[in-house]
Amino acid sequence: MDIPRAENPLLIGIFGATASGKSDLAESLATRLNACIVNADAFQVYKGLDIGTNKPVDRANYRLLDLVEPTLLFGVGEWIRHALSILETEFESHRHVIVCGGTGFYLRALFEEYANMHAQPNEDLRVRLMEEERSYGLPHLVSLLRNLAPETAMTVDLANPVRVRRALEKALDPQTQITVKLPPFRQLKIGVEIQREELWSRIARR
């Protein structure tokens, strides 16, 4: 089916609590606008996690569903990277896009164009740093951090090995940094609210 082109495509974000009716609204709007829906739920990106996540029955018009195996790490950085690719393609096609899901942080990071976020670290690098810590101790990693990123070292808890390793991962693998720059969609944010008692009832039924 040919999809009508929108001269000034919309990017619509639908916010709300779990079971508040976001998906129903997104699907209704998508039908009326001939828009695609981008999933913004941190659990629906995983294959097989269907119980309790309310994945749609008809997934033909959805993006970013069932992306990765549950054994893999997938966070906001990876989601943003995938979402931006979709938005750029759809904007070039003059098509409306609806972003909908239960992970508000994903939506905020996208619409507020967060800067300098990080994707999941290079696993080989993480293993190497852990091995160096075991062999030479935390002071060795602290020294590396001070040499590589002295300004960062001043803001990190140098007694916390996890924070020191993570800071080194960012310093040694800077390409994992992601800054959001949205295509020039017209933007609309919709908040969905229902009575608390009804919300609890829906969650219990789900």
CSV table of N, CA, C and O in Angstrom, one decimal, residues 82-155:
chain,number,residue,atom,x,y,z
A,82,HIS,N,19.1,3.3,17.5
A,82,HIS,CA,18.1,2.6,16.6
A,82,HIS,C,17.0,3.6,16.3
A,82,HIS,O,16.6,3.7,15.1
A,83,ALA,N,16.5,4.3,17.3
A,83,ALA,CA,15.3,5.2,17.1
A,83,ALA,C,15.7,6.3,16.1
A,83,ALA,O,14.9,6.7,15.2
A,84,LEU,N,16.9,6.9,16.3
A,84,LEU,CA,17.3,8.0,15.4
A,84,LEU,C,17.4,7.6,13.9
A,84,LEU,O,17.0,8.3,13.0
A,85,SER,N,17.9,6.4,13.7
A,85,SER,CA,18.0,5.9,12.4
A,85,SER,C,16.6,5.8,11.7
A,85,SER,O,16.4,6.1,10.6
A,86,ILE,N,15.6,5.3,12.5
A,86,ILE,CA,14.2,5.2,12.0
A,86,ILE,C,13.7,6.6,11.7
A,86,ILE,O,13.0,6.8,10.7
A,87,LEU,N,13.8,7.5,12.7
A,87,LEU,CA,13.3,8.8,12.5
A,87,LEU,C,13.9,9.5,11.3
A,87,LEU,O,13.1,10.2,10.5
A,88,GLU,N,15.1,9.4,11.0
A,88,GLU,CA,15.7,10.0,9.8
A,88,GLU,C,15.1,9.4,8.6
A,88,GLU,O,14.8,10.2,7.6
A,89,THR,N,15.0,8.1,8.5
A,89,THR,CA,14.4,7.5,7.3
A,89,THR,C,12.9,7.9,7.1
A,89,THR,O,12.5,8.3,6.0
A,90,GLU,N,12.1,8.0,8.2
A,90,GLU,CA,10.7,8.3,8.0
A,90,GLU,C,10.6,9.8,7.7
A,90,GLU,O,9.7,10.2,7.0
A,91,PHE,N,11.4,10.7,8.3
A,91,PHE,CA,11.3,12.1,7.9
A,91,PHE,C,11.6,12.3,6.5
A,91,PHE,O,11.0,13.1,5.8
A,92,GLU,N,12.7,11.6,6.0
A,92,GLU,CA,13.0,11.8,4.6
A,92,GLU,C,11.9,11.3,3.7
A,92,GLU,O,11.7,11.7,2.5
A,93,SER,N,11.1,10.3,4.2
A,93,SER,CA,9.9,9.8,3.5
A,93,SER,C,8.7,10.6,3.7
A,93,SER,O,7.6,10.3,3.2
A,94,HIS,N,8.8,11.7,4.5
A,94,HIS,CA,7.7,12.6,4.8
A,94,HIS,C,6.5,11.8,5.5
A,94,HIS,O,5.4,12.0,5.2
A,95,ARG,N,6.9,11.0,6.5
A,95,ARG,CA,5.9,10.2,7.2
A,95,ARG,C,5.9,10.6,8.7
A,95,ARG,O,6.9,10.8,9.3
A,96,HIS,N,4.7,10.6,9.2
A,96,HIS,CA,4.5,10.8,10.6
A,96,HIS,C,5.0,9.7,11.5
A,96,HIS,O,5.0,8.5,11.0
A,97,VAL,N,5.5,9.9,12.7
A,97,VAL,CA,6.0,8.9,13.6
A,97,VAL,C,5.4,9.1,15.0
A,97,VAL,O,5.4,10.2,15.5
A,98,ILE,N,5.0,8.0,15.6
A,98,ILE,CA,4.5,8.0,16.9
A,98,ILE,C,5.5,7.2,17.8
A,98,ILE,O,5.7,6.0,17.5
A,99,VAL,N,5.9,7.8,18.9
A,99,VAL,CA,6.8,7.1,19.8
A,99,VAL,C,6.0,6.8,21.1
A,99,VAL,O,5.5,7.7,21.7
A,100,CYS,N,6.0,5.5,21.4
A,100,CYS,CA,5.1,5.1,22.5
A,100,CYS,C,5.7,4.0,23.3
A,100,CYS,O,6.2,3.0,22.7
A,101,GLY,N,5.6,4.1,24.6
A,101,GLY,CA,6.1,2.9,25.4
A,101,GLY,C,6.2,3.3,26.9
A,101,GLY,O,6.0,4.5,27.3
A,102,GLY,N,6.4,2.3,27.7
A,102,GLY,CA,6.4,2.5,29.2
A,102,GLY,C,7.6,3.0,29.8
A,102,GLY,O,7.7,3.3,31.0
A,103,THR,N,8.7,3.2,29.0
A,103,THR,CA,10.0,3.7,29.6
A,103,THR,C,10.1,5.2,29.4
A,103,THR,O,10.6,5.6,28.3
A,104,GLY,N,9.7,6.0,30.3
A,104,GLY,CA,9.6,7.4,30.2
A,104,GLY,C,11.0,8.0,29.9
A,104,GLY,O,11.1,9.0,29.2
A,105,PHE,N,12.1,7.4,30.5
A,105,PHE,CA,13.4,7.9,30.3
A,105,PHE,C,13.8,7.9,28.8
A,105,PHE,O,14.4,8.8,28.3
A,106,TYR,N,13.4,6.8,28.1
A,106,TYR,CA,13.7,6.7,26.7
A,106,TYR,C,13.0,7.9,25.9
A,106,TYR,O,13.7,8.6,25.1
A,107,LEU,N,11.8,8.2,26.2
A,107,LEU,CA,11.1,9.2,25.6
A,107,LEU,C,11.7,10.6,25.9
A,107,LEU,O,11.8,11.4,25.0
A,108,ARG,N,12.0,10.8,27.2
A,108,ARG,CA,12.6,12.1,27.5
A,108,ARG,C,14.0,12.3,26.9
A,108,ARG,O,14.3,13.4,26.4
A,109,ALA,N,14.8,11.3,26.9
A,109,ALA,CA,16.1,11.4,26.2
A,109,ALA,C,16.0,11.7,24.8
A,109,ALA,O,16.8,12.5,24.2
A,110,LEU,N,14.9,11.2,24.1
A,110,LEU,CA,14.8,11.5,22.7
A,110,LEU,C,14.2,12.9,22.4
A,110,LEU,O,14.8,13.7,21.7
A,111,PHE,N,13.1,13.2,23.1
A,111,PHE,CA,12.5,14.5,22.8
A,111,PHE,C,13.2,15.7,23.4
A,111,PHE,O,13.2,16.8,22.9
A,112,GLU,N,14.0,15.5,24.5
A,112,GLU,CA,14.7,16.6,25.1
A,112,GLU,C,16.2,16.6,24.5
A,112,GLU,O,17.0,17.4,24.9
A,113,GLU,N,16.5,15.7,23.6
A,113,GLU,CA,17.7,15.7,22.9
A,113,GLU,C,18.9,15.7,23.8
A,113,GLU,O,19.8,16.5,23.8
A,114,TYR,N,18.9,14.6,24.7
A,114,TYR,CA,20.0,14.5,25.6
A,114,TYR,C,21.4,14.4,24.9
A,114,TYR,O,21.5,13.9,23.8
A,115,ALA,N,22.4,14.9,25.6
A,115,ALA,CA,23.8,15.0,25.0
A,115,ALA,C,24.7,14.0,25.7
A,115,ALA,O,24.5,13.8,26.9
A,116,ASN,N,25.7,13.5,25.0
A,116,ASN,CA,26.8,12.7,25.6
A,116,ASN,C,26.3,11.5,26.4
A,116,ASN,O,26.9,11.2,27.5
A,117,MET,N,25.3,10.9,25.9
A,117,MET,CA,24.9,9.6,26.5
A,117,MET,C,25.9,8.5,26.0
A,117,MET,O,26.6,8.7,25.0
A,118,HIS,N,25.9,7.4,26.7
A,118,HIS,CA,26.8,6.3,26.4
A,118,HIS,C,26.1,5.0,26.1
A,118,HIS,O,25.2,4.7,26.9
A,119,ALA,N,26.5,4.4,25.1
A,119,ALA,CA,25.9,3.0,24.8
A,119,ALA,C,26.6,2.0,25.7
A,119,ALA,O,27.5,2.4,26.5
A,120,GLN,N,26.2,0.8,25.6
A,120,GLN,CA,26.8,-0.2,26.4
A,120,GLN,C,28.3,-0.3,26.1
A,120,GLN,O,28.7,-0.2,24.9
A,121,PRO,N,29.2,-0.5,27.1
A,121,PRO,CA,30.6,-0.5,26.9
A,121,PRO,C,31.1,-1.7,26.0
A,121,PRO,O,30.4,-2.7,25.9
A,122,ASN,N,32.2,-1.5,25.4
A,122,ASN,CA,32.9,-2.6,24.7
A,122,ASN,C,33.2,-3.7,25.7
A,122,ASN,O,33.9,-3.5,26.7
A,123,GLU,N,32.7,-4.9,25.4
A,123,GLU,CA,32.8,-6.0,26.4
A,123,GLU,C,34.2,-6.4,26.6
A,123,GLU,O,34.7,-6.7,27.7
A,124,ASP,N,35.0,-6.4,25.5
A,124,ASP,CA,36.4,-6.8,25.5
A,124,ASP,C,37.2,-5.8,26.4
A,124,ASP,O,38.1,-6.2,27.2
A,125,LEU,N,36.9,-4.5,26.2
A,125,LEU,CA,37.5,-3.5,27.0
A,125,LEU,C,37.2,-3.7,28.5
A,125,LEU,O,38.1,-3.6,29.4
A,126,ARG,N,35.9,-3.9,28.8
A,126,ARG,CA,35.5,-4.1,30.2
A,126,ARG,C,36.3,-5.3,30.8
A,126,ARG,O,36.8,-5.2,32.0
A,127,VAL,N,36.4,-6.4,30.1
A,127,VAL,CA,37.1,-7.6,30.6
A,127,VAL,C,38.6,-7.2,30.9
A,127,VAL,O,39.1,-7.6,31.9
A,128,ARG,N,39.2,-6.5,29.9
A,128,ARG,CA,40.6,-6.2,30.1
A,128,ARG,C,40.8,-5.3,31.3
A,128,ARG,O,41.8,-5.5,32.1
A,129,LEU,N,40.0,-4.4,31.5
A,129,LEU,CA,40.1,-3.5,32.7
A,129,LEU,C,39.9,-4.3,34.0
A,129,LEU,O,40.6,-4.0,35.0
A,130,MET,N,39.0,-5.2,34.0
A,130,MET,CA,38.8,-6.0,35.2
A,130,MET,C,40.0,-6.9,35.5
A,130,MET,O,40.4,-7.1,36.7
A,131,GLU,N,40.6,-7.4,34.4
A,131,GLU,CA,41.8,-8.2,34.6
A,131,GLU,C,43.0,-7.4,35.1
A,131,GLU,O,43.8,-7.8,36.0
A,132,GLU,N,43.1,-6.1,34.6
A,132,GLU,CA,44.2,-5.3,35.1
A,132,GLU,C,44.0,-4.9,36.5
A,132,GLU,O,44.9,-4.8,37.3
A,133,GLU,N,42.7,-4.7,36.9
A,133,GLU,CA,42.5,-4.4,38.3
A,133,GLU,C,42.9,-5.6,39.2
A,133,GLU,O,43.5,-5.4,40.3
A,134,ARG,N,42.5,-6.8,38.8
A,134,ARG,CA,42.9,-8.0,39.6
A,134,ARG,C,44.4,-8.1,39.7
A,134,ARG,O,45.0,-8.5,40.7
A,135,SER,N,45.1,-7.8,38.6
A,135,SER,CA,46.6,-8.0,38.5
A,135,SER,C,47.4,-6.9,39.2
A,135,SER,O,48.3,-7.2,39.9
A,136,TYR,N,46.9,-5.7,39.1
A,136,TYR,CA,47.7,-4.5,39.5
A,136,TYR,C,47.0,-3.7,40.6
A,136,TYR,O,47.6,-2.8,41.2
A,137,GLY,N,45.7,-4.0,40.8
A,137,GLY,CA,45.0,-3.2,41.9
A,137,GLY,C,44.3,-2.0,41.4
A,137,GLY,O,44.6,-1.5,40.3
A,138,LEU,N,43.4,-1.5,42.2
A,138,LEU,CA,42.7,-0.3,41.9
A,138,LEU,C,43.6,1.0,41.6
A,138,LEU,O,43.3,1.8,40.7
A,139,PRO,N,44.6,1.2,42.4
A,139,PRO,CA,45.5,2.4,42.2
A,139,PRO,C,46.0,2.4,40.8
A,139,PRO,O,46.2,3.5,40.2
A,140,HIS,N,46.2,1.3,40.1
A,140,HIS,CA,46.7,1.3,38.7
A,140,HIS,C,45.7,1.9,37.8
A,140,HIS,O,46.0,2.7,36.9
A,141,LEU,N,44.4,1.5,38.0
A,141,LEU,CA,43.3,2.0,37.2
A,141,LEU,C,43.1,3.5,37.5
A,141,LEU,O,42.9,4.3,36.5
A,142,VAL,N,43.2,3.9,38.7
A,142,VAL,CA,43.1,5.3,39.1
A,142,VAL,C,44.2,6.1,38.3
A,142,VAL,O,44.0,7.2,37.8
A,143,SER,N,45.4,5.6,38.3
A,143,SER,CA,46.5,6.3,37.7
A,143,SER,C,46.3,6.4,36.2
A,143,SER,O,46.5,7.5,35.6
A,144,LEU,N,45.7,5.4,35.6
A,144,LEU,CA,45.4,5.4,34.1
A,144,LEU,C,44.3,6.5,33.9
A,144,LEU,O,44.4,7.3,32.9
A,145,LEU,N,43.3,6.6,34.7
A,145,LEU,CA,42.2,7.5,34.5
A,145,LEU,C,42.8,8.9,34.7
A,145,LEU,O,42.4,9.8,33.9
A,146,ARG,N,43.6,9.2,35.7
A,146,ARG,CA,44.2,10.5,35.9
A,146,ARG,C,45.0,11.0,34.7
A,146,ARG,O,45.0,12.1,34.3
A,147,ASN,N,45.7,10.0,34.0
A,147,ASN,CA,46.5,10.4,32.9
A,147,ASN,C,45.6,10.6,31.6
A,147,ASN,O,45.9,11.5,30.8
A,148,LEU,N,44.6,9.8,31.5
A,148,LEU,CA,43.8,9.8,30.3
A,148,LEU,C,42.7,10.9,30.3
A,148,LEU,O,42.5,11.6,29.3
A,149,ALA,N,42.1,11.1,31.5
A,149,ALA,CA,41.0,12.0,31.6
A,149,ALA,C,41.1,12.7,33.0
A,149,ALA,O,40.3,12.4,33.9
A,150,PRO,N,42.0,13.6,33.2
A,150,PRO,CA,42.2,14.2,34.5
A,150,PRO,C,41.0,15.0,35.0
A,150,PRO,O,40.7,14.9,36.2
A,151,GLU,N,40.2,15.6,34.1
A,151,GLU,CA,39.0,16.3,34.6
A,151,GLU,C,38.0,15.4,35.1
A,151,GLU,O,37.3,15.6,36.1
A,152,THR,N,37.8,14.2,34.4
A,152,THR,CA,36.9,13.2,34.8
A,152,THR,C,37.3,12.6,36.2
A,152,THR,O,36.5,12.4,37.0
A,153,ALA,N,38.6,12.4,36.3
A,153,ALA,CA,39.1,11.8,37.5
A,153,ALA,C,38.8,12.7,38.8
A,153,ALA,O,38.6,12.1,39.9
A,154,MET,N,38.7,14.0,38.6
A,154,MET,CA,38.3,14.9,39.7
A,154,MET,C,36.9,14.8,40.1
A,154,MET,O,36.5,15.2,41.2
A,155,THR,N,36.0,14.2,39.3
A,155,THR,CA,34.6,14.1,39.6
A,155,THR,C,34.2,12.7,40.0
A,155,THR,O,33.0,12.5,40.3
